[in-house]
C-alpha positions as a Markdown table, in Angstrom:
| # | Residue | x | y | z |
|---|---|---|---|---|
| 1 | Met | 13.4 | 153.2 | 200.6 |
| 2 | Pro | 14.7 | 151.1 | 203.6 |
| 3 | Lys | 17.3 | 148.5 | 202.6 |
| 4 | Leu | 15.1 | 145.6 | 203.8 |
| 5 | Ile | 12.1 | 146.7 | 201.6 |
| 6 | Arg | 14.4 | 147.2 | 198.6 |
| 7 | Tyr | 15.8 | 143.7 | 199.1 |
| 8 | Ala | 12.3 | 142.2 | 199.4 |
| 9 | Ala | 11.3 | 144.0 | 196.2 |
| 10 | Leu | 14.3 | 142.6 | 194.3 |
| 11 | Val | 13.6 | 139.1 | 195.5 |
| 12 | Leu | 9.9 | 139.3 | 194.4 |
| 13 | Ala | 11.0 | 140.6 | 191.1 |
| 14 | Ser | 13.5 | 137.8 | 190.6 |
| 15 | Leu | 10.9 | 135.3 | 191.5 |
| 16 | Ala | 8.5 | 136.7 | 189.0 |
| 17 | Ile | 11.2 | 136.6 | 186.3 |
| 18 | Ser | 12.0 | 133.0 | 187.2 |
| 19 | Ser | 8.4 | 132.1 | 187.1 |
| 20 | Cys | 7.9 | 133.6 | 183.7 |
| 21 | Ser | 11.0 | 131.8 | 182.5 |
| 22 | Leu | 9.7 | 128.4 | 183.7 |
| 23 | Val | 6.3 | 129.0 | 182.0 |
| 24 | Asn | 8.0 | 130.0 | 178.8 |
| 25 | Arg | 10.0 | 126.8 | 178.9 |
| 26 | Gly | 6.8 | 124.8 | 179.2 |
| 27 | Phe | 7.4 | 123.7 | 182.9 |
| 28 | Gln | 4.0 | 122.3 | 183.9 |
| 29 | Ala | 4.7 | 120.1 | 187.0 |
| 30 | Phe | 3.1 | 122.6 | 189.4 |
| 31 | Ser | 0.0 | 124.7 | 189.2 |
| 32 | Pro | -1.2 | 125.8 | 192.7 |
| 33 | Gly | -4.9 | 125.2 | 193.2 |
| 34 | Asn | -5.3 | 123.2 | 190.0 |
| 35 | Ser | -5.0 | 119.6 | 189.0 |
| 36 | Val | -2.1 | 119.1 | 186.5 |
| 37 | Glu | -1.6 | 116.1 | 184.2 |
| 38 | Ile | 2.0 | 115.4 | 183.3 |
| 39 | Gly | 2.1 | 113.7 | 179.9 |
| 40 | Gln | 4.9 | 111.6 | 178.4 |
| 41 | Asp | 5.5 | 110.1 | 175.0 |
| 42 | Leu | 6.9 | 106.6 | 175.1 |
| 43 | Thr | 8.2 | 104.3 | 172.4 |
| 44 | Ile | 7.6 | 100.6 | 173.1 |
| 45 | Asn | 9.6 | 98.0 | 171.2 |
| 46 | Ile | 7.9 | 94.7 | 170.4 |
| 47 | Val | 10.0 | 92.0 | 169.0 |
| 48 | Phe | 8.8 | 88.6 | 167.8 |
| 49 | Val | 11.4 | 85.8 | 168.1 |
| 50 | Gly | 10.3 | 82.5 | 166.6 |
| 51 | Tyr | 7.0 | 83.8 | 165.4 |
| 52 | Lys | 6.2 | 84.3 | 161.7 |
| 53 | Gln | 3.9 | 86.9 | 160.2 |
| 54 | Gly | 0.8 | 85.5 | 158.6 |
| 55 | Asn | -2.8 | 84.3 | 159.2 |
| 56 | Gly | -2.0 | 80.8 | 160.4 |
| 57 | Ala | -3.1 | 79.5 | 163.8 |
| 58 | Gln | 0.4 | 80.0 | 165.3 |
| 59 | Gln | 1.3 | 83.1 | 163.2 |
| 60 | Ile | 1.0 | 86.8 | 163.9 |
| 61 | Asn | -1.5 | 89.0 | 162.1 |
| 62 | Leu | -0.2 | 92.4 | 162.8 |
| 63 | Glu | -3.5 | 94.2 | 162.2 |
| 64 | Glu | -5.2 | 91.9 | 164.7 |
| 65 | Phe | -2.4 | 92.4 | 167.2 |
| 66 | Lys | -2.2 | 96.2 | 166.9 |
| 67 | Lys | -5.9 | 96.8 | 167.3 |
| 68 | Ile | -5.7 | 95.6 | 171.0 |
| 69 | Leu | -2.9 | 98.1 | 171.9 |
| 70 | Pro | -3.7 | 101.3 | 173.7 |
| 71 | Ser | -2.7 | 104.7 | 172.2 |
| 72 | Lys | -3.0 | 106.7 | 175.4 |
| 73 | Tyr | -3.5 | 106.0 | 179.1 |
| 74 | Ser | -4.1 | 108.1 | 182.2 |
| 75 | Ser | -3.0 | 106.3 | 185.4 |
| 76 | Ile | -5.2 | 106.2 | 188.5 |
| 77 | Asn | -4.7 | 105.7 | 192.2 |
| 78 | Arg | -6.1 | 102.2 | 192.4 |
| 79 | Tyr | -7.2 | 101.6 | 195.9 |
| 80 | Pro | -8.8 | 105.1 | 196.4 |
| 81 | Thr | -10.6 | 104.5 | 193.1 |
| 82 | Tyr | -11.6 | 101.0 | 194.2 |
| 83 | Tyr | -13.5 | 102.5 | 197.1 |
| 84 | Leu | -15.1 | 105.3 | 195.1 |
| 85 | Thr | -18.7 | 105.0 | 193.8 |
| 86 | Lys | -18.3 | 103.6 | 190.3 |
| 87 | Pro | -17.5 | 104.8 | 187.6 |
| 88 | Ala | -15.6 | 107.6 | 189.4 |
| 89 | Lys | -11.8 | 107.5 | 189.2 |
| 90 | Glu | -9.1 | 109.2 | 191.1 |
| 91 | Leu | -6.5 | 110.2 | 188.6 |
| 92 | Ser | -2.8 | 110.1 | 189.7 |
| 93 | Gly | -1.8 | 113.0 | 187.3 |
| 94 | Asn | 0.3 | 111.0 | 184.9 |
| 95 | Ser | -0.6 | 110.2 | 181.3 |
| 96 | Phe | 1.2 | 108.3 | 178.6 |
| 97 | Thr | 1.1 | 108.3 | 174.8 |
| 98 | Tyr | 2.4 | 105.1 | 173.2 |
| 99 | Asn | 4.2 | 104.7 | 170.0 |
| 100 | Tyr | 5.0 | 101.2 | 168.9 |
| 101 | Asn | 8.1 | 99.8 | 167.1 |
| 102 | Ile | 7.3 | 96.3 | 166.0 |
| 103 | Lys | 9.9 | 93.9 | 164.5 |
| 104 | Phe | 10.3 | 90.3 | 163.6 |
| 105 | Ala | 13.7 | 88.9 | 164.4 |
| 106 | Pro | 15.6 | 87.4 | 161.4 |
| 107 | Gln | 16.6 | 83.8 | 161.2 |
| 108 | Ser | 20.2 | 84.5 | 162.2 |
| 109 | Phe | 19.1 | 86.1 | 165.4 |
| 110 | Glu | 16.6 | 83.3 | 166.2 |
| 111 | Asp | 19.3 | 80.6 | 165.6 |
| 112 | Ala | 21.8 | 82.4 | 167.9 |
| 113 | Phe | 19.1 | 82.9 | 170.6 |
| 114 | Phe | 17.8 | 79.4 | 170.6 |
| 115 | Ala | 21.3 | 78.0 | 170.6 |
| 116 | Gln | 21.8 | 80.1 | 173.8 |
| 117 | Leu | 18.7 | 78.5 | 175.3 |
| 118 | Asn | 20.0 | 75.1 | 174.5 |
| 119 | Gln | 23.3 | 75.9 | 176.2 |
| 120 | Leu | 21.5 | 77.1 | 179.3 |
| 121 | Ala | 19.0 | 74.2 | 179.5 |
| 122 | Gln | 19.4 | 71.8 | 182.4 |
| 123 | Pro | 17.3 | 68.6 | 182.4 |
| 124 | Lys | 14.9 | 68.4 | 185.3 |
| 125 | Pro | 11.7 | 66.5 | 186.3 |
| 126 | Leu | 8.3 | 67.8 | 185.1 |
| 127 | Thr | 6.8 | 70.5 | 187.3 |
| 128 | Leu | 3.6 | 69.8 | 189.1 |
| 129 | Tyr | 1.8 | 72.0 | 186.6 |
| 130 | Gln | 3.2 | 70.3 | 183.5 |
| 131 | Gln | 1.9 | 67.0 | 185.0 |
| 132 | Ser | -1.4 | 68.8 | 185.7 |
| 133 | Tyr | -1.5 | 69.8 | 182.0 |
| 134 | Asn | -1.0 | 66.2 | 180.9 |
| 135 | Cys | -3.8 | 65.0 | 183.3 |
| 136 | Gln | -6.0 | 68.1 | 183.0 |
| 137 | Ala | -6.5 | 67.9 | 186.8 |
| 138 | Asp | -5.1 | 70.1 | 189.6 |
| 139 | Leu | -2.6 | 67.6 | 191.1 |
| 140 | Ala | -2.2 | 69.9 | 194.1 |
| 141 | Leu | -5.7 | 68.8 | 195.0 |
| 142 | Asp | -6.6 | 65.6 | 193.2 |
| 143 | Pro | -4.9 | 62.5 | 191.9 |
| 144 | Cys | -4.2 | 62.2 | 188.2 |
| 145 | Pro | -7.1 | 60.5 | 186.4 |
| 146 | Gly | -4.8 | 59.5 | 183.5 |
| 147 | Asp | -3.6 | 61.3 | 180.3 |
| 148 | Ala | -6.2 | 63.8 | 179.1 |
| 149 | Ser | -7.7 | 63.2 | 175.7 |
| 150 | Asn | -8.1 | 66.9 | 174.7 |
| 151 | Ile | -4.4 | 68.0 | 174.9 |
| 152 | Ser | -2.5 | 68.5 | 171.7 |
| 153 | Lys | 0.7 | 66.8 | 173.0 |
| 154 | Lys | 1.9 | 65.2 | 176.1 |
| 155 | Ile | 4.9 | 66.7 | 177.9 |
| 156 | Thr | 7.5 | 64.0 | 178.6 |
| 157 | Glu | 10.6 | 66.1 | 179.3 |
| 158 | Asn | 11.5 | 69.4 | 181.0 |
| 159 | Tyr | 14.5 | 71.7 | 181.2 |
| 160 | Trp | 15.3 | 74.6 | 183.5 |
| 161 | Ile | 16.6 | 77.8 | 181.8 |
| 162 | Asp | 18.1 | 80.6 | 183.8 |
| 163 | Ala | 15.7 | 83.6 | 183.4 |
| 164 | Phe | 18.3 | 86.3 | 184.1 |
| 165 | Gln | 20.8 | 84.9 | 181.7 |
| 166 | Thr | 18.1 | 84.8 | 179.0 |
| 167 | Glu | 17.3 | 88.4 | 179.7 |
| 168 | Lys | 21.0 | 89.3 | 179.7 |
| 169 | Trp | 21.5 | 87.8 | 176.3 |
| 170 | Leu | 18.5 | 89.6 | 174.8 |
| 171 | Ala | 19.8 | 92.9 | 176.3 |
| 172 | Glu | 23.3 | 92.4 | 174.9 |
| 173 | Asn | 22.1 | 91.4 | 171.4 |
| 174 | Ala | 19.0 | 93.6 | 170.9 |
| 175 | Gly | 21.2 | 96.2 | 169.1 |
| 176 | Gln | 21.5 | 93.7 | 166.2 |
| 177 | Leu | 17.8 | 94.4 | 165.5 |
| 178 | Gly | 18.2 | 98.2 | 165.8 |
| 179 | Ile | 16.4 | 98.1 | 169.2 |
| 180 | Asp | 17.2 | 100.7 | 171.8 |
| 181 | Thr | 16.5 | 98.9 | 175.1 |
| 182 | Lys | 16.5 | 102.2 | 177.0 |
| 183 | Asn | 12.9 | 102.2 | 175.7 |
| 184 | Tyr | 10.5 | 99.6 | 177.1 |
| 185 | Thr | 10.9 | 96.4 | 175.2 |
| 186 | Val | 8.8 | 93.2 | 174.9 |
| 187 | Phe | 10.3 | 90.1 | 173.4 |
| 188 | Phe | 7.6 | 87.5 | 172.5 |
| 189 | Ile | 9.4 | 84.1 | 172.2 |
| 190 | Asn | 8.3 | 80.9 | 170.5 |
| 191 | Trp | 10.8 | 78.0 | 170.4 |
| 192 | Tyr | 8.1 | 75.4 | 169.5 |
| 193 | Gly | 8.3 | 74.1 | 165.9 |
| 194 | Arg | 12.1 | 74.1 | 165.7 |
| 195 | Ser | 14.1 | 70.9 | 165.5 |
| 196 | Asp | 16.1 | 71.9 | 168.6 |
| 197 | Phe | 13.0 | 72.6 | 170.7 |
| 198 | Lys | 12.9 | 71.4 | 174.4 |
| 199 | His | 10.0 | 71.7 | 176.8 |
| 200 | His | 11.2 | 74.2 | 179.4 |
| 201 | Val | 10.5 | 76.6 | 182.2 |
| 202 | Tyr | 12.5 | 79.7 | 183.3 |
| 203 | Val | 13.9 | 79.7 | 186.8 |
| 204 | Lys | 15.6 | 82.0 | 189.3 |
| 205 | Thr | 17.1 | 79.9 | 191.9 |
| 206 | Asp | 19.9 | 82.0 | 193.4 |
| 207 | Glu | 18.0 | 84.2 | 195.9 |
| 208 | Pro | 16.6 | 82.3 | 198.9 |
| 209 | Asp | 14.1 | 84.2 | 201.0 |
| 210 | Pro | 16.2 | 86.5 | 203.2 |
| 211 | Asp | 14.1 | 85.9 | 206.3 |
| 212 | Thr | 13.7 | 82.1 | 206.3 |
| 213 | Gly | 16.4 | 80.9 | 203.9 |
| 214 | Phe | 13.7 | 79.0 | 201.9 |
| 215 | Asn | 14.5 | 78.8 | 198.2 |
| 216 | Phe | 11.1 | 79.4 | 196.6 |
| 217 | Gly | 12.6 | 79.6 | 193.1 |
| 218 | Glu | 14.3 | 76.3 | 193.3 |
| 219 | Leu | 11.9 | 74.2 | 195.4 |
| 220 | Leu | 8.4 | 75.2 | 194.3 |
| 221 | Ser | 6.7 | 74.3 | 191.0 |
| 222 | Ser | 4.6 | 77.4 | 191.4 |
| 223 | Arg | 7.7 | 79.6 | 191.0 |
| 224 | Lys | 8.7 | 78.2 | 187.6 |
| 225 | Met | 8.0 | 80.8 | 185.0 |
| 226 | Ser | 7.2 | 81.5 | 181.3 |
| 227 | Ala | 8.2 | 85.2 | 181.5 |
| 228 | Trp | 10.8 | 87.4 | 183.2 |
| 229 | Gly | 12.4 | 90.9 | 183.0 |
| 230 | Gly | 13.1 | 94.2 | 184.7 |
| 231 | Ser | 16.7 | 93.5 | 186.0 |
| 232 | Thr | 18.8 | 96.5 | 186.6 |
| 233 | Pro | 22.6 | 97.1 | 185.8 |
| 234 | Asp | 23.5 | 96.4 | 189.5 |
| 235 | Asp | 21.5 | 93.1 | 189.7 |
| 236 | Arg | 24.0 | 90.3 | 190.1 |
| 237 | Gln | 23.0 | 86.7 | 189.6 |
| 238 | Gly | 26.4 | 84.9 | 190.0 |
| 239 | Ala | 29.9 | 86.1 | 189.2 |
| 240 | Asn | 30.2 | 88.6 | 186.4 |
| 241 | Ala | 26.6 | 88.2 | 185.3 |
| 242 | Ser | 25.3 | 91.8 | 185.8 |
| 243 | Leu | 23.7 | 93.7 | 183.0 |
| 244 | Ser | 26.3 | 96.1 | 181.5 |
| 245 | Lys | 23.7 | 98.8 | 180.6 |
| 246 | Val | 20.2 | 99.9 | 181.2 |
| 247 | Ala | 17.8 | 97.5 | 179.5 |
| 248 | Arg | 14.1 | 97.8 | 180.1 |
| 249 | Ile | 13.2 | 94.3 | 178.9 |
| 250 | Trp | 10.4 | 91.9 | 179.6 |
| 251 | Phe | 10.2 | 88.6 | 177.7 |
| 252 | His | 7.2 | 86.2 | 177.4 |
| 253 | Asp | 7.4 | 82.7 | 176.1 |
| 254 | Leu | 4.2 | 80.7 | 175.2 |
| 255 | Ser | 6.4 | 77.7 | 174.4 |
| 256 | Ala | 7.5 | 77.5 | 178.0 |
| 257 | Gly | 5.5 | 75.9 | 180.8 |
| 258 | Pro | 2.6 | 75.4 | 181.2 |
| 259 | Glu | 2.9 | 77.1 | 184.6 |
| 260 | Ala | 1.0 | 78.0 | 187.7 |
| 261 | Gln | 0.6 | 81.8 | 187.9 |
| 262 | Ser | -1.6 | 82.1 | 184.8 |
| 263 | Asn | -3.3 | 78.7 | 185.2 |
| 264 | Asn | -2.6 | 78.1 | 181.5 |
| 265 | Trp | -2.1 | 74.4 | 182.2 |
| 266 | Asp | -5.9 | 74.0 | 182.4 |
| 267 | Ile | -7.4 | 74.2 | 178.9 |
| 268 | Thr | -10.6 | 72.3 | 179.9 |
| 269 | Asn | -12.4 | 74.3 | 182.6 |
| 270 | Ala | -13.7 | 77.8 | 181.9 |
| 271 | Asp | -14.2 | 79.0 | 185.5 |
| 272 | Leu | -11.3 | 78.3 | 187.8 |
| 273 | Asp | -12.1 | 80.8 | 190.6 |
| 274 | Gly | -15.8 | 79.9 | 191.0 |
| 275 | Asp | -17.3 | 83.4 | 190.2 |
| 276 | Gly | -19.4 | 82.0 | 187.3 |
| 277 | Lys | -17.4 | 83.7 | 184.6 |
| 278 | Thr | -14.9 | 82.4 | 182.1 |
| 279 | Asp | -11.3 | 83.0 | 183.2 |
| 280 | Tyr | -9.5 | 84.2 | 180.0 |
| 281 | Arg | -6.0 | 82.8 | 179.8 |
| 282 | Met | -3.5 | 82.0 | 177.1 |
| 283 | Pro | -2.7 | 78.3 | 176.6 |
| 284 | Pro | 0.7 | 76.9 | 175.5 |
| 285 | Ile | 1.5 | 77.8 | 171.9 |
| 286 | Trp | 1.0 | 74.3 | 170.5 |
| 287 | Glu | -2.7 | 74.5 | 171.5 |
| 288 | Tyr | -3.4 | 77.3 | 169.0 |
| 289 | Gly | -5.4 | 75.8 | 166.2 |
| 290 | Ser | -6.5 | 72.8 | 168.2 |
| 291 | Thr | -9.7 | 71.0 | 167.2 |
| 292 | Gln | -10.1 | 69.3 | 170.5 |
| 293 | Thr | -12.8 | 70.2 | 173.1 |
| 294 | Thr | -11.3 | 73.1 | 175.1 |
| 295 | Tyr | -12.9 | 75.7 | 177.4 |
| 296 | Arg | -12.7 | 78.3 | 174.5 |
| 297 | Pro | -11.5 | 78.2 | 170.9 |
| 298 | Phe | -7.7 | 78.9 | 170.7 |
| 299 | Asn | -8.0 | 80.7 | 167.4 |
| 300 | Asn | -6.6 | 84.2 | 167.9 |
| 301 | Leu | -3.0 | 84.1 | 168.9 |
| 302 | Ser | -2.4 | 87.7 | 167.6 |
| 303 | Gly | -5.2 | 89.1 | 169.8 |
| 304 | Asp | -4.0 | 87.1 | 172.8 |
| 305 | Leu | -0.5 | 88.4 | 172.5 |
| 306 | Gly | -2.0 | 91.9 | 172.0 |
| 307 | Arg | -3.8 | 91.4 | 175.3 |
| 308 | Ile | -0.6 | 90.3 | 177.1 |
| 309 | Thr | 1.1 | 93.4 | 175.7 |
| 310 | Arg | -1.6 | 95.7 | 176.9 |
| 311 | Tyr | -2.8 | 94.3 | 180.2 |
| 312 | Val | 0.5 | 92.8 | 181.5 |
| 313 | Ala | 3.4 | 94.6 | 179.9 |
| 314 | Ile | 2.0 | 98.1 | 179.6 |
| 315 | Asn | -0.6 | 98.3 | 182.3 |
| 316 | Leu | 1.1 | 96.3 | 185.0 |
| 317 | Leu | 4.8 | 96.6 | 184.3 |
| 318 | Phe | 5.8 | 99.6 | 182.2 |
| 319 | Thr | 3.3 | 102.3 | 183.2 |
| 320 | Pro | 1.3 | 100.9 | 186.1 |
| 321 | Ser | -1.3 | 102.7 | 188.1 |
| 322 | Pro | -0.1 | 102.9 | 191.8 |
| 323 | Leu | -2.0 | 101.1 | 194.4 |
| 324 | Tyr | -1.9 | 104.0 | 196.8 |
| 325 | Arg | -1.4 | 107.8 | 196.3 |
| 326 | Val | 2.3 | 108.3 | 195.6 |
| 327 | Ala | 2.5 | 111.7 | 197.3 |
| 328 | Ile | 2.9 | 111.8 | 201.1 |
| 329 | Thr | 0.9 | 114.8 | 202.2 |
| 330 | Pro | 1.3 | 115.7 | 205.9 |
| 331 | His | 1.7 | 119.3 | 206.9 |
| 332 | Gln | 5.1 | 119.2 | 205.4 |
| 333 | Met | 7.0 | 116.8 | 203.2 |
| 334 | Pro | 8.8 | 114.4 | 205.6 |
| 335 | Asp | 12.5 | 113.7 | 205.9 |
| 336 | Asp | 12.2 | 110.8 | 208.5 |
| 337 | Leu | 9.9 | 107.9 | 207.8 |
| 338 | Leu | 9.1 | 105.2 | 210.3 |
| 339 | Leu | 7.7 | 101.8 | 209.3 |
| 340 | Asn | 5.3 | 100.7 | 212.0 |
| 341 | Val | 5.2 | 96.9 | 211.2 |
| 342 | Asn | 2.6 | 94.7 | 212.9 |
| 343 | Phe | 2.3 | 90.9 | 212.6 |
| 344 | Tyr | -0.9 | 89.0 | 213.2 |
| 345 | Asn | 0.4 | 85.7 | 214.4 |
| 346 | Asp | -1.7 | 82.5 | 213.9 |
| 347 | Pro | -0.7 | 80.1 | 216.7 |
| 348 | Ala | -0.9 | 77.3 | 214.1 |
| 349 | Ala | 1.9 | 79.0 | 212.1 |
| 350 | Gly | 4.5 | 78.2 | 214.9 |
| 351 | Asp | 7.0 | 80.9 | 214.3 |
| 352 | Gln | 6.4 | 84.5 | 215.3 |
| 353 | Gly | 6.3 | 86.7 | 212.1 |
| 354 | Gln | 8.3 | 89.5 | 213.7 |
| 355 | Asp | 11.2 | 87.1 | 214.4 |
| 356 | Leu | 11.4 | 86.3 | 210.7 |
| 357 | Phe | 11.3 | 89.9 | 209.4 |
| 358 | Lys | 14.7 | 91.6 | 208.8 |
| 359 | Ala | 13.9 | 95.2 | 209.3 |
| 360 | Asn | 17.4 | 96.4 | 208.4 |
| 361 | Leu | 17.1 | 94.8 | 205.0 |
| 362 | Thr | 13.8 | 96.5 | 204.3 |
| 363 | Thr | 15.1 | 100.0 | 205.4 |
| 364 | Glu | 18.3 | 99.5 | 203.3 |
| 365 | Leu | 16.3 | 98.8 | 200.2 |
| 366 | Leu | 13.9 | 101.7 | 200.8 |
| 367 | Gln | 16.9 | 103.9 | 201.3 |
| 368 | Lys | 18.1 | 103.1 | 197.8 |
| 369 | Leu | 14.7 | 103.9 | 196.4 |
| 370 | Gln | 14.4 | 107.2 | 198.3 |
| 371 | Pro | 18.0 | 108.3 | 199.1 |
| 372 | Phe | 17.0 | 111.7 | 200.5 |
| 373 | Asn | 14.8 | 110.2 | 203.3 |
| 374 | Asn | 15.8 | 108.4 | 206.5 |
| 375 | Phe | 14.0 | 105.1 | 207.2 |
| 376 | Thr | 13.6 | 103.3 | 210.5 |
| 377 | Ala | 11.3 | 100.5 | 211.6 |
| 378 | Thr | 9.5 | 99.1 | 214.6 |
| 379 | Ile | 8.1 | 95.6 | 214.8 |
| 380 | Arg | 5.6 | 93.9 | 217.1 |
| 381 | Gly | 3.2 | 91.0 | 217.2 |
| 382 | Leu | -0.6 | 91.3 | 217.4 |
| 383 | Ser | -3.1 | 88.7 | 218.5 |
| 384 | Tyr | -4.8 | 86.8 | 215.7 |
| 385 | Asp | -8.1 | 87.0 | 217.4 |
| 386 | Ala | -11.6 | 86.1 | 216.1 |
| 387 | Lys | -12.1 | 89.4 | 214.4 |
| 388 | Ala | -8.7 | 89.4 | 212.7 |
| 389 | Arg | -9.3 | 85.8 | 211.5 |
| 390 | Cys | -12.8 | 86.6 | 210.3 |
| 391 | Ser | -11.5 | 89.7 | 208.4 |
| 392 | Phe | -8.7 | 87.8 | 206.7 |
| 393 | Glu | -10.8 | 84.8 | 205.8 |
| 394 | Ser | -13.6 | 87.0 | 204.5 |
| 395 | Gln | -11.5 | 87.7 | 201.4 |
| 396 | Phe | -12.3 | 84.1 | 200.4 |
| 397 | Asp | -15.7 | 83.3 | 201.9 |
| 398 | Gly | -17.4 | 86.7 | 201.8 |
| 399 | Thr | -18.3 | 86.8 | 205.6 |
| 400 | Val | -19.5 | 90.1 | 207.0 |
| 401 | Cys | -17.3 | 90.7 | 210.1 |
| 402 | Tyr | -18.3 | 94.2 | 211.0 |
| 403 | Pro | -22.1 | 94.5 | 210.3 |
| 404 | Glu | -22.2 | 97.9 | 212.0 |
| 405 | Tyr | -20.1 | 99.3 | 209.0 |
| 406 | Arg | -21.7 | 99.5 | 205.6 |
| 407 | Leu | -18.3 | 98.9 | 204.0 |
| 408 | Ser | -18.2 | 95.5 | 205.5 |
| 409 | Gln | -21.5 | 94.6 | 204.0 |
| 410 | Asp | -20.5 | 95.3 | 200.4 |
| 411 | Ala | -19.5 | 91.9 | 199.0 |
| 412 | Ser | -17.9 | 93.6 | 196.0 |
| 413 | Leu | -15.3 | 95.3 | 198.1 |
| 414 | Leu | -12.7 | 92.6 | 198.5 |
| 415 | Gly | -10.6 | 93.3 | 201.6 |
| 416 | Ala | -13.0 | 95.8 | 203.2 |
| 417 | Asn | -13.1 | 93.8 | 206.5 |
| 418 | Val | -9.3 | 93.7 | 206.6 |
| 419 | Phe | -9.3 | 97.5 | 206.1 |
| 420 | Ile | -11.8 | 98.0 | 208.9 |
| 421 | Asp | -9.9 | 95.7 | 211.3 |
| 422 | Asn | -6.6 | 97.4 | 210.6 |
| 423 | Leu | -8.1 | 100.8 | 211.0 |
| 424 | Leu | -9.6 | 99.9 | 214.4 |
| 425 | Glu | -6.2 | 98.5 | 215.5 |
| 426 | Met | -4.6 | 101.9 | 214.5 |
| 427 | Lys | -7.1 | 103.7 | 216.8 |
| 428 | Gln | -5.9 | 101.8 | 219.9 |
| 429 | Ala | -3.9 | 103.9 | 222.4 |
| 430 | Gly | -0.1 | 103.5 | 221.8 |
| 431 | Phe | -0.4 | 102.2 | 218.3 |
| 432 | Phe | 1.6 | 105.0 | 216.7 |
| 433 | Gln | 5.2 | 105.2 | 217.9 |
| 434 | Gly | 6.0 | 108.9 | 217.2 |
| 435 | Gly | 9.5 | 110.2 | 216.7 |
| 436 | Ala | 9.4 | 110.5 | 212.9 |
| 437 | Asp | 8.0 | 113.1 | 210.5 |
| 438 | Tyr | 5.7 | 110.4 | 208.9 |
| 439 | Glu | 4.7 | 107.0 | 210.2 |
| 440 | Val | 3.7 | 104.2 | 207.7 |
| 441 | Pro | 1.4 | 101.5 | 209.3 |
| 442 | Val | 2.1 | 98.0 | 207.9 |
| 443 | Phe | 0.0 | 94.9 | 208.7 |
| 444 | Ala | 1.3 | 91.4 | 207.9 |
| 445 | Tyr | -0.3 | 88.0 | 208.5 |
| 446 | Asn | 1.8 | 85.1 | 209.7 |
| 447 | Leu | -0.5 | 82.2 | 209.0 |
| 448 | Ala | -0.3 | 78.4 | 208.6 |
| 449 | Gly | -0.6 | 77.1 | 205.1 |
| 450 | Lys | 1.1 | 75.2 | 202.3 |
| 451 | Ile | 2.3 | 76.5 | 198.9 |
| 452 | Pro | 2.8 | 73.9 | 196.1 |
């Protein structure tokens, strides 16, 4: 037998042995020609701090809480699924089985934690949304009609509490509770009802926008928070403030706020987005058990915290479904990726979006995320013409911008006109730059507007 043939036979034999070995070890990530679901068992810690177990309006009924929680979940590719004929789903190939470790913090832990919050608290004016709660009117749009009659208590003070320092304290002290924060961990916090309670919001004020220098966290009421988490060991918020170990923590505090992102300042109006349906949201903790006229009864705190665990912590933060397909699938897996960044510039916005965008910062961050790839970026401005404006504004008014396309006529497909407009732009000669293994089109909109 010629040497080359003998060598090839030996290679094929060794590959066969390796393949059998991998199968015997249960290696299931690849199965050519078949769809494979990769499963993972996860322990999720849930810690109640300041909540008591029981059946009271502001207490936790564990049976009611646990019946909301999922036992298993298979993630999907969200945008491809969005455009599929319902109820079809495009699975991403990942599934999760959840096991829950639920604990109530002892009094000693609570006393130490709330003492830390008191130490961090800085007196500040009421946020716009705390004032809106007092008035039960959106003060970003309308003047205050006077103190509302259906709120349980008026907010007269406010304190800022550093969100990262709060997370850091929980990470460093979770071991007292027997909690391993390498597992995903939710801390549900309730300061209300204690003699040392202060009305408060959580803030992150040390990272101005890298492009404009505008400090959203410090200057805008809409960026004051009731929840925070996800910091990594190399996150640094001030001198010597980094987390010393991996801590997969997210905390949520119903005694904070009210705040903008969940619209929980409004306990009066059922439909805030005008779609004719009740917008389910969780009010401040002191509203549970209220006998006043509110948009729904606040009588199931346990179920509400269960929903926050399921739909926010687990579905959106811990094991989310990706917006797009994670795998890049050209003819070969790419080494070099080019970000083809395009700005639609509204003349009323003044600045050119491409002048505000720091491409080097973006590519540096992506390099950390995917260290085995090389990232570059190109930037250019596009005309915010009538079609581009129609497409963007159609997300709010439902206008059909491209009647020749059925996709544009489907009012249920939010963003369909933007998708068509971007796709047509990509078909223009010279759009793609070339010179990389894979090119990622990015469309951004630099528009005039005001954020409260």
